[in-house]
Amino acid sequence: MDSPRVIHNTGAARLITLSILIAGVSVTHTSLGAQSRTSDPVKLGQEGITAIEERRFGDALSAFTQAAKLSPRDPSFAMGAGIAAFRLGQNEAAEQWFGQALKLEPSYTPAAERLGGLQHRLGRVKDAISTYEAALKRTPQATNLESRLADWRKEAALQDRFYESRGAHFSVLFEGPADELLARRIVEQLETEYWRVGTALTAYPAQPITVILYTTEQFRDITRTPAWTAAAYDGRIHVPIKGALALPDQLDRVLSHEFVHAVVAMLGGRNVPVWLNEGLAVVYEAGGVENAERVLKQTTVRPSLAKLHDGFSNLSASEATLAYALSAHAVQRMIDLRGPYAVVALLQDLARGADFASAFQQRISMRYEDFQFDVSH
Ligand SMILES: [Zn+2]
């Protein structure tokens, strides 16, 4: 959804310029190597771009931060730091960097686009609207902002029908007519999950989590549906709920699964391998592990975890069933080996930009390669 390519598409015209600029002169600098500790902000900027392209977001953040320190008037470095912080799930830092880029150059539309998008993801629809309105005032030709702005204005109108949960850990929004009874039932179940999963992982989301209930869409098990699965990754919980009261066990399982994704987003940012994210969600579903073991027993062929880092959306239905089962099996194995806290610590390492294989080895005390062999045989 937010691949490194985006930096070229939507963003940072200045970064592209920077990139092209450097490409022309890089030959003379190759002997310095990619990791050189330079005090040249342009070179640091190039290191940052390369790191983002290679998904080393921690390295990217430190390169852009250093470049911004050396060249504090250049908005493209603040933009680069914002993109890296965003990918690490460091939302507050990302917001500050995008804001900084805009302060330095108020007509820098890509920075406004990202700032507004982030504010919207964090549930601050009104802030997001102001950011886009200000950007459009400065750059009326930025028509790509207009359609999202229209959607957000509709959403802001819906927010007047906000339903706050008793425990204040969840806020519910309706897409479609409000159903207070069902909302109360869902929030009570999510509060139960908050304490159950929180206790198991010793991790409790500090900010309220927004839950969006689609009241005109028929309830179904969305936990294996790629379109919905992807939606869960922004830290908000999305559930179609029409007719859900007739299937209370399934509803509880879906809520538990989606809540774990929100916790993973909070702990690990946006660079968590999909198998780890999905595996955790399935492990904490009622009966999730038993079901996964049953699926695995029916087959002798198992995919490798390395193939399950980037999403399951291009898998066939039977491949996806197997992918979820293997993911759950692998996560349960990690928990058996080192306990849930080691898994949480690994997620936190990823949020700081650590390389997955090294963080895995440090936290689980086993080489990732050996672990993969172990769970796939
Ligand atoms: Zn899921």
Tab-separated table of C-alpha atoms and ligand atoms in Angstrom:
chain	number	residue	atom	x	y	z
A	1	MET	CA	0.000	0.000	0.000
A	2	ASP	CA	2.762	2.361	0.915
A	3	SER	CA	5.701	0.910	-0.938
A	4	PRO	CA	8.967	2.804	-1.210
A	5	ARG	CA	7.934	3.626	-4.774
A	6	VAL	CA	5.481	6.123	-3.327
A	7	ILE	CA	8.353	8.427	-2.557
A	8	HIS	CA	8.753	8.879	-6.311
A	9	ASN	CA	5.081	8.921	-7.232
A	10	THR	CA	3.374	11.235	-4.829
A	11	GLY	CA	6.045	12.766	-3.135
A	12	ALA	CA	9.015	14.538	-2.897
A	13	ALA	CA	9.705	16.120	-6.220
A	14	ARG	CA	12.686	17.629	-4.470
A	15	LEU	CA	13.884	14.214	-3.388
A	16	ILE	CA	13.743	13.038	-6.988
A	17	THR	CA	15.714	16.084	-8.043
A	18	LEU	CA	18.123	15.321	-5.259
A	19	SER	CA	18.320	11.718	-6.397
A	20	ILE	CA	18.964	12.629	-10.022
A	21	LEU	CA	21.459	15.264	-8.988
A	22	ILE	CA	23.409	12.750	-6.991
A	23	ALA	CA	23.176	10.067	-9.682
A	24	GLY	CA	25.201	12.330	-11.952
A	25	VAL	CA	28.083	12.701	-9.547
A	26	SER	CA	27.941	9.455	-7.609
A	27	VAL	CA	30.708	7.801	-9.637
A	28	THR	CA	33.319	9.960	-8.023
A	29	HIS	CA	32.071	9.015	-4.574
A	30	THR	CA	31.547	5.263	-4.869
A	31	SER	CA	34.762	4.431	-3.079
A	32	LEU	CA	33.348	5.975	0.081
A	33	GLY	CA	30.723	3.218	0.305
A	34	ALA	CA	27.059	3.481	1.191
A	35	GLN	CA	27.549	3.524	4.947
A	36	SER	CA	30.053	6.363	5.093
A	37	ARG	CA	29.597	8.815	7.969
A	38	THR	CA	29.532	11.958	5.931
A	39	SER	CA	28.783	15.520	6.913
A	40	ASP	CA	27.508	16.319	3.422
A	41	PRO	CA	23.723	16.731	3.698
A	42	VAL	CA	23.145	15.933	0.019
A	43	LYS	CA	25.038	12.670	0.351
A	44	LEU	CA	23.151	11.872	3.549
A	45	GLY	CA	19.919	12.546	1.692
A	46	GLN	CA	20.947	10.057	-0.985
A	47	GLU	CA	21.774	7.485	1.724
A	48	GLY	CA	18.322	8.106	3.149
A	49	ILE	CA	16.637	7.507	-0.220
A	50	THR	CA	18.584	4.277	-0.759
A	51	ALA	CA	17.708	3.098	2.752
A	52	ILE	CA	13.995	3.753	2.129
A	53	GLU	CA	14.168	1.856	-1.169
A	54	GLU	CA	15.798	-1.061	0.662
A	55	ARG	CA	13.227	-0.826	3.463
A	56	ARG	CA	15.907	0.003	6.066
A	57	PHE	CA	13.714	2.656	7.657
A	58	GLY	CA	15.791	3.056	10.820
A	59	ASP	CA	18.890	3.866	8.716
A	60	ALA	CA	16.783	6.193	6.555
A	61	LEU	CA	15.497	8.081	9.581
A	62	SER	CA	18.966	8.584	11.001
A	63	ALA	CA	20.403	9.726	7.624
A	64	PHE	CA	17.595	12.236	6.991
A	65	THR	CA	17.660	13.460	10.604
A	66	GLN	CA	21.393	14.110	10.277
A	67	ALA	CA	20.905	15.825	6.903
A	68	ALA	CA	18.137	18.015	8.352
A	69	LYS	CA	20.419	18.991	11.221
A	70	LEU	CA	23.146	20.040	8.763
A	71	SER	CA	20.754	21.747	6.383
A	72	PRO	CA	17.798	22.854	8.511
A	73	ARG	CA	16.240	25.068	5.767
A	74	ASP	CA	15.778	22.217	3.272
A	75	PRO	CA	12.221	20.807	3.472
A	76	SER	CA	13.090	17.660	1.490
A	77	PHE	CA	15.178	16.281	4.364
A	78	ALA	CA	12.328	16.859	6.815
A	79	MET	CA	10.042	15.123	4.303
A	80	GLY	CA	12.406	12.127	4.058
A	81	ALA	CA	12.642	11.877	7.850
A	82	GLY	CA	8.849	12.031	8.035
A	83	ILE	CA	8.432	9.185	5.541
A	84	ALA	CA	10.952	7.008	7.429
A	85	ALA	CA	9.375	7.761	10.826
A	86	PHE	CA	5.936	6.970	9.386
A	87	ARG	CA	7.093	3.570	8.132
A	88	LEU	CA	8.528	2.836	11.588
A	89	GLY	CA	5.140	3.601	13.121
A	90	GLN	CA	6.587	6.645	14.928
A	91	ASN	CA	3.474	8.673	14.228
A	92	GLU	CA	4.260	11.643	16.444
A	93	ALA	CA	7.732	12.095	14.980
A	94	ALA	CA	6.347	11.678	11.450
A	95	GLU	CA	3.738	14.341	12.091
A	96	GLN	CA	6.382	16.752	13.382
A	97	TRP	CA	8.635	16.171	10.382
A	98	PHE	CA	5.860	16.628	7.806
A	99	GLY	CA	4.776	19.755	9.696
A	100	GLN	CA	8.366	20.998	9.654
A	101	ALA	CA	8.639	20.448	5.881
A	102	LEU	CA	5.450	22.468	5.394
A	103	LYS	CA	6.644	25.227	7.671
A	104	LEU	CA	9.805	25.568	5.600
A	105	GLU	CA	7.880	25.506	2.333
A	106	PRO	CA	4.142	26.098	2.775
A	107	SER	CA	3.341	25.184	-0.840
A	108	TYR	CA	5.055	21.779	-0.571
A	109	THR	CA	1.953	19.749	-1.517
A	110	PRO	CA	3.390	16.221	-1.017
A	111	ALA	CA	4.178	17.118	2.610
A	112	ALA	CA	0.618	18.393	3.121
A	113	GLU	CA	-0.713	15.240	1.489
A	114	ARG	CA	1.208	13.009	3.874
A	115	LEU	CA	0.506	15.138	6.946
A	116	GLY	CA	-3.237	15.142	6.260
A	117	GLY	CA	-3.210	11.420	5.489
A	118	LEU	CA	-1.475	10.682	8.789
A	119	GLN	CA	-3.837	12.887	10.795
A	120	HIS	CA	-6.741	11.059	9.177
A	121	ARG	CA	-5.273	7.642	10.048
A	122	LEU	CA	-4.901	8.783	13.636
A	123	GLY	CA	-8.618	9.536	13.696
A	124	ARG	CA	-8.178	13.346	13.685
A	125	VAL	CA	-10.411	13.976	10.704
A	126	LYS	CA	-10.875	17.676	11.409
A	127	ASP	CA	-7.114	18.317	11.541
A	128	ALA	CA	-6.740	16.371	8.306
A	129	ILE	CA	-9.376	18.548	6.657
A	130	SER	CA	-7.653	21.779	7.763
A	131	THR	CA	-4.315	20.542	6.436
A	132	TYR	CA	-5.774	19.762	3.001
A	133	GLU	CA	-7.814	22.970	2.891
A	134	ALA	CA	-4.697	25.028	3.615
A	135	ALA	CA	-2.762	23.130	0.928
A	136	LEU	CA	-5.496	23.667	-1.660
A	137	LYS	CA	-5.624	27.363	-0.860
A	138	ARG	CA	-1.920	27.637	-1.665
A	139	THR	CA	-1.936	25.223	-4.598
A	140	PRO	CA	-5.423	25.175	-6.155
A	141	GLN	CA	-4.162	22.909	-8.957
A	142	ALA	CA	-3.539	20.066	-6.461
A	143	THR	CA	-6.802	18.430	-7.502
A	144	ASN	CA	-5.719	15.027	-6.167
A	145	LEU	CA	-6.439	16.367	-2.686
A	146	GLU	CA	-9.997	17.349	-3.538
A	147	SER	CA	-11.685	13.948	-3.694
A	148	ARG	CA	-10.190	12.807	-0.400
A	149	LEU	CA	-11.199	16.105	1.162
A	150	ALA	CA	-14.784	15.515	0.055
A	151	ASP	CA	-14.751	12.032	1.669
A	152	TRP	CA	-13.329	13.429	4.890
A	153	ARG	CA	-15.981	16.142	5.088
A	154	LYS	CA	-18.639	13.416	4.862
A	155	GLU	CA	-16.822	11.449	7.554
A	156	ALA	CA	-16.578	14.492	9.817
A	157	ALA	CA	-20.339	14.893	9.576
A	158	LEU	CA	-20.699	11.262	10.699
A	159	GLN	CA	-18.482	11.890	13.693
A	160	ASP	CA	-21.229	13.853	15.335
A	161	ARG	CA	-22.749	10.471	16.025
A	162	PHE	CA	-19.698	9.309	17.960
A	163	TYR	CA	-20.224	6.571	20.475
A	164	GLU	CA	-17.680	6.486	23.338
A	165	SER	CA	-17.063	3.227	25.111
A	166	ARG	CA	-17.341	2.861	28.876
A	167	GLY	CA	-13.678	1.926	29.319
A	168	ALA	CA	-12.581	4.719	26.988
A	169	HIS	CA	-10.183	2.408	25.132
A	170	PHE	CA	-12.351	2.452	22.035
A	171	SER	CA	-14.276	5.002	20.010
A	172	VAL	CA	-16.855	3.772	17.591
A	173	LEU	CA	-17.733	5.352	14.245
A	174	PHE	CA	-20.556	4.221	12.008
A	175	GLU	CA	-20.387	4.017	8.262
A	176	GLY	CA	-24.135	3.793	7.571
A	177	PRO	CA	-27.009	4.179	10.037
A	178	ALA	CA	-25.956	3.949	13.700
A	179	ASP	CA	-26.831	0.833	15.688
A	180	GLU	CA	-26.251	1.712	19.342
A	181	LEU	CA	-27.176	-1.686	20.716
A	182	LEU	CA	-24.699	-3.507	18.525
A	183	ALA	CA	-22.062	-0.846	19.153
A	184	ARG	CA	-22.372	-1.358	22.905
A	185	ARG	CA	-22.103	-5.126	22.511
A	186	ILE	CA	-18.988	-4.756	20.301
A	187	VAL	CA	-17.268	-2.282	22.593
A	188	GLU	CA	-17.877	-4.516	25.625
A	189	GLN	CA	-16.276	-7.430	23.788
A	190	LEU	CA	-13.335	-5.271	22.697
A	191	GLU	CA	-12.828	-4.146	26.316
A	192	THR	CA	-12.667	-7.826	27.295
A	193	GLU	CA	-10.084	-8.404	24.551
A	194	TYR	CA	-8.161	-5.339	25.670
A	195	TRP	CA	-7.524	-6.911	29.063
A	196	ARG	CA	-7.176	-10.510	27.884
A	197	VAL	CA	-4.699	-9.815	25.057
A	198	GLY	CA	-3.056	-6.992	27.035
A	199	THR	CA	-2.360	-9.317	29.941
A	200	ALA	CA	-1.011	-12.031	27.656
A	201	LEU	CA	1.373	-9.647	25.879
A	202	THR	CA	1.901	-7.187	28.747
A	203	ALA	CA	1.125	-4.451	26.244
A	204	TYR	CA	-1.864	-2.124	26.468
A	205	PRO	CA	-2.619	0.435	23.743
A	206	ALA	CA	-2.261	3.865	25.336
A	207	GLN	CA	-4.344	5.803	22.801
A	208	PRO	CA	-8.020	5.023	22.219
A	209	ILE	CA	-8.514	2.801	19.186
A	210	THR	CA	-11.052	3.852	16.571
A	211	VAL	CA	-13.484	1.166	15.461
A	212	ILE	CA	-15.399	1.713	12.235
A	213	LEU	CA	-18.590	-0.325	11.969
A	214	TYR	CA	-20.104	-0.758	8.506
A	215	THR	CA	-23.771	-1.185	9.350
A	216	THR	CA	-25.022	-1.779	5.799
A	217	GLU	CA	-22.438	-4.440	4.980
A	218	GLN	CA	-23.290	-8.042	5.805
A	219	PHE	CA	-21.228	-9.498	8.644
A	220	ARG	CA	-18.833	-12.263	7.602
A	221	ASP	CA	-15.522	-13.628	8.713
A	222	ILE	CA	-13.216	-10.923	7.436
A	223	THR	CA	-10.074	-12.228	9.103
A	224	ARG	CA	-8.972	-14.162	6.024
A	225	THR	CA	-10.093	-11.575	3.485
A	226	PRO	CA	-7.171	-9.614	2.043
A	227	ALA	CA	-9.128	-6.417	1.367
A	228	TRP	CA	-10.222	-6.190	4.981
A	229	THR	CA	-6.955	-7.515	6.343
A	230	ALA	CA	-5.091	-4.668	4.694
A	231	ALA	CA	-7.544	-2.192	6.190
A	232	ALA	CA	-6.766	-3.431	9.691
A	233	TYR	CA	-3.147	-2.368	9.352
A	234	ASP	CA	-3.755	1.337	9.773
A	235	GLY	CA	-4.387	0.773	13.473
A	236	ARG	CA	-8.125	1.282	13.176
A	237	ILE	CA	-10.507	-1.655	13.377
A	238	HIS	CA	-12.948	-2.057	10.482
A	239	VAL	CA	-15.822	-4.534	10.730
A	240	PRO	CA	-18.947	-5.124	8.607
A	241	ILE	CA	-21.688	-5.803	11.150
A	242	LYS	CA	-25.072	-6.201	9.481
A	243	GLY	CA	-26.660	-9.268	11.098
A	244	ALA	CA	-23.660	-9.883	13.384
A	245	LEU	CA	-25.756	-10.448	16.512
A	246	ALA	CA	-26.937	-13.737	15.019
A	247	LEU	CA	-23.339	-15.043	15.019
A	248	PRO	CA	-21.921	-13.973	18.403
A	249	ASP	CA	-19.023	-16.472	18.516
A	250	GLN	CA	-17.815	-15.513	15.064
A	251	LEU	CA	-18.148	-11.823	15.870
A	252	ASP	CA	-16.045	-12.242	19.023
A	253	ARG	CA	-13.379	-14.112	17.075
A	254	VAL	CA	-13.233	-11.378	14.408
A	255	LEU	CA	-12.993	-8.633	17.043
A	256	SER	CA	-10.231	-10.460	18.879
A	257	HIS	CA	-8.295	-10.958	15.626
A	258	GLU	CA	-8.626	-7.330	14.518
A	259	PHE	CA	-7.773	-6.010	17.974
A	260	VAL	CA	-4.470	-7.939	17.911
A	261	HIS	CA	-3.645	-6.234	14.575
A	262	ALA	CA	-4.216	-2.855	16.226
A	263	VAL	CA	-1.839	-3.851	19.047
A	264	VAL	CA	0.768	-5.071	16.549
A	265	ALA	CA	0.525	-1.757	14.654
A	266	MET	CA	1.044	0.096	17.930
A	267	LEU	CA	4.045	-1.988	18.999
A	268	GLY	CA	5.771	-2.823	15.746
A	269	GLY	CA	4.941	-0.023	13.322
A	270	ARG	CA	4.432	-0.743	9.658
A	271	ASN	CA	7.405	-2.988	8.966
A	272	VAL	CA	6.235	-6.206	10.649
A	273	PRO	CA	6.317	-9.331	8.438
A	274	VAL	CA	2.773	-10.286	7.521
A	275	TRP	CA	3.179	-13.866	8.843
A	276	LEU	CA	4.122	-12.523	12.289
A	277	ASN	CA	1.200	-10.077	12.335
A	278	GLU	CA	-1.377	-12.632	11.124
A	279	GLY	CA	0.124	-15.403	13.246
A	280	LEU	CA	-0.285	-13.347	16.421
A	281	ALA	CA	-3.868	-12.459	15.494
A	282	VAL	CA	-4.766	-16.130	14.936
A	283	VAL	CA	-2.938	-17.364	18.066
A	284	TYR	CA	-5.076	-15.112	20.280
A	285	GLU	CA	-8.359	-16.113	18.585
A	286	ALA	CA	-10.387	-18.662	20.538
A	287	GLY	CA	-9.398	-22.039	19.056
A	288	GLY	CA	-6.997	-20.381	16.601
A	289	VAL	CA	-3.980	-22.601	17.294
A	290	GLU	CA	-5.990	-25.857	17.305
A	291	ASN	CA	-7.522	-24.953	13.964
A	292	ALA	CA	-4.102	-24.081	12.520
A	293	GLU	CA	-2.624	-27.414	13.640
A	294	ARG	CA	-5.558	-29.241	12.073
A	295	VAL	CA	-4.920	-27.512	8.731
A	296	LEU	CA	-1.189	-28.287	8.876
A	297	LYS	CA	-1.818	-31.975	9.627
A	298	GLN	CA	-3.720	-32.299	6.354
A	299	THR	CA	-0.744	-31.379	4.207
A	300	THR	CA	2.889	-32.288	3.804
A	301	VAL	CA	3.818	-29.204	1.796
A	302	ARG	CA	4.471	-26.022	3.745
A	303	PRO	CA	5.483	-22.638	2.319
A	304	SER	CA	8.580	-20.958	3.731
A	305	LEU	CA	8.103	-18.016	6.073
A	306	ALA	CA	10.387	-15.936	3.864
A	307	LYS	CA	7.632	-16.037	1.217
A	308	LEU	CA	5.058	-14.769	3.723
A	309	HIS	CA	6.650	-11.429	4.625
A	310	ASP	CA	4.761	-9.175	2.228
A	311	GLY	CA	1.095	-10.102	2.333
A	312	PHE	CA	-1.210	-12.928	1.390
A	313	SER	CA	-3.379	-11.107	-1.132
A	314	ASN	CA	-1.961	-12.851	-4.197
A	315	LEU	CA	-2.370	-16.349	-2.733
A	316	SER	CA	-5.161	-18.712	-3.811
A	317	ALA	CA	-7.794	-19.579	-1.197
A	318	SER	CA	-6.145	-22.870	-0.225
A	319	GLU	CA	-2.665	-21.323	-0.173
A	320	ALA	CA	-3.997	-18.549	2.064
A	321	THR	CA	-5.552	-21.050	4.504
A	322	LEU	CA	-2.192	-22.774	4.743
A	323	ALA	CA	-0.344	-19.439	5.088
A	324	TYR	CA	-2.500	-18.398	8.062
A	325	ALA	CA	-2.090	-21.817	9.682
A	326	LEU	CA	1.684	-21.840	9.251
A	327	SER	CA	1.895	-18.259	10.560
A	328	ALA	CA	-0.003	-19.222	13.706
A	329	HIS	CA	2.122	-22.342	14.136
A	330	ALA	CA	5.316	-20.269	13.844
A	331	VAL	CA	4.180	-17.617	16.329
A	332	GLN	CA	3.059	-20.258	18.828
A	333	ARG	CA	6.496	-21.867	18.473
A	334	MET	CA	8.177	-18.512	19.253
A	335	ILE	CA	5.967	-18.113	22.323
A	336	ASP	CA	6.766	-21.679	23.450
A	337	LEU	CA	10.482	-21.002	23.000
A	338	ARG	CA	10.870	-17.588	24.636
A	339	GLY	CA	7.490	-16.451	25.931
A	340	PRO	CA	5.168	-13.734	24.613
A	341	TYR	CA	7.337	-10.947	25.962
A	342	ALA	CA	10.178	-11.883	23.585
A	343	VAL	CA	7.748	-11.506	20.675
A	344	VAL	CA	6.695	-8.084	21.974
A	345	ALA	CA	10.353	-7.067	22.316
A	346	LEU	CA	10.959	-8.204	18.734
A	347	LEU	CA	8.046	-6.041	17.523
A	348	GLN	CA	9.489	-3.062	19.387
A	349	ASP	CA	12.877	-3.680	17.749
A	350	LEU	CA	11.145	-3.532	14.346
A	351	ALA	CA	9.535	-0.213	15.282
A	352	ARG	CA	13.042	1.118	15.906
A	353	GLY	CA	14.063	0.011	12.417
A	354	ALA	CA	15.939	-3.198	13.283
A	355	ASP	CA	16.635	-5.755	10.566
A	356	PHE	CA	14.172	-8.648	11.053
A	357	ALA	CA	16.607	-11.583	10.940
A	358	SER	CA	19.031	-10.031	13.464
A	359	ALA	CA	16.256	-8.906	15.814
A	360	PHE	CA	14.737	-12.387	15.573
A	361	GLN	CA	18.011	-14.071	16.476
A	362	GLN	CA	18.563	-11.725	19.408
A	363	ARG	CA	15.067	-12.119	20.889
A	364	ILE	CA	14.339	-15.778	20.118
A	365	SER	CA	17.955	-16.969	20.532
A	366	MET	CA	17.823	-18.874	17.267
A	367	ARG	CA	18.870	-18.066	13.724
A	368	TYR	CA	15.853	-17.024	11.625
A	369	GLU	CA	17.015	-19.452	8.923
A	370	ASP	CA	17.031	-22.380	11.351
A	371	PHE	CA	13.634	-21.364	12.721
A	372	GLN	CA	12.187	-21.271	9.209
A	373	PHE	CA	13.517	-24.757	8.534
A	374	ASP	CA	12.113	-25.893	11.854
A	375	VAL	CA	8.542	-24.683	11.281
A	376	SER	CA	8.391	-25.688	7.603
A	377	HIS	CA	9.349	-29.349	8.196
B	1	ZN	ZN	-5.585	-10.643	10.042
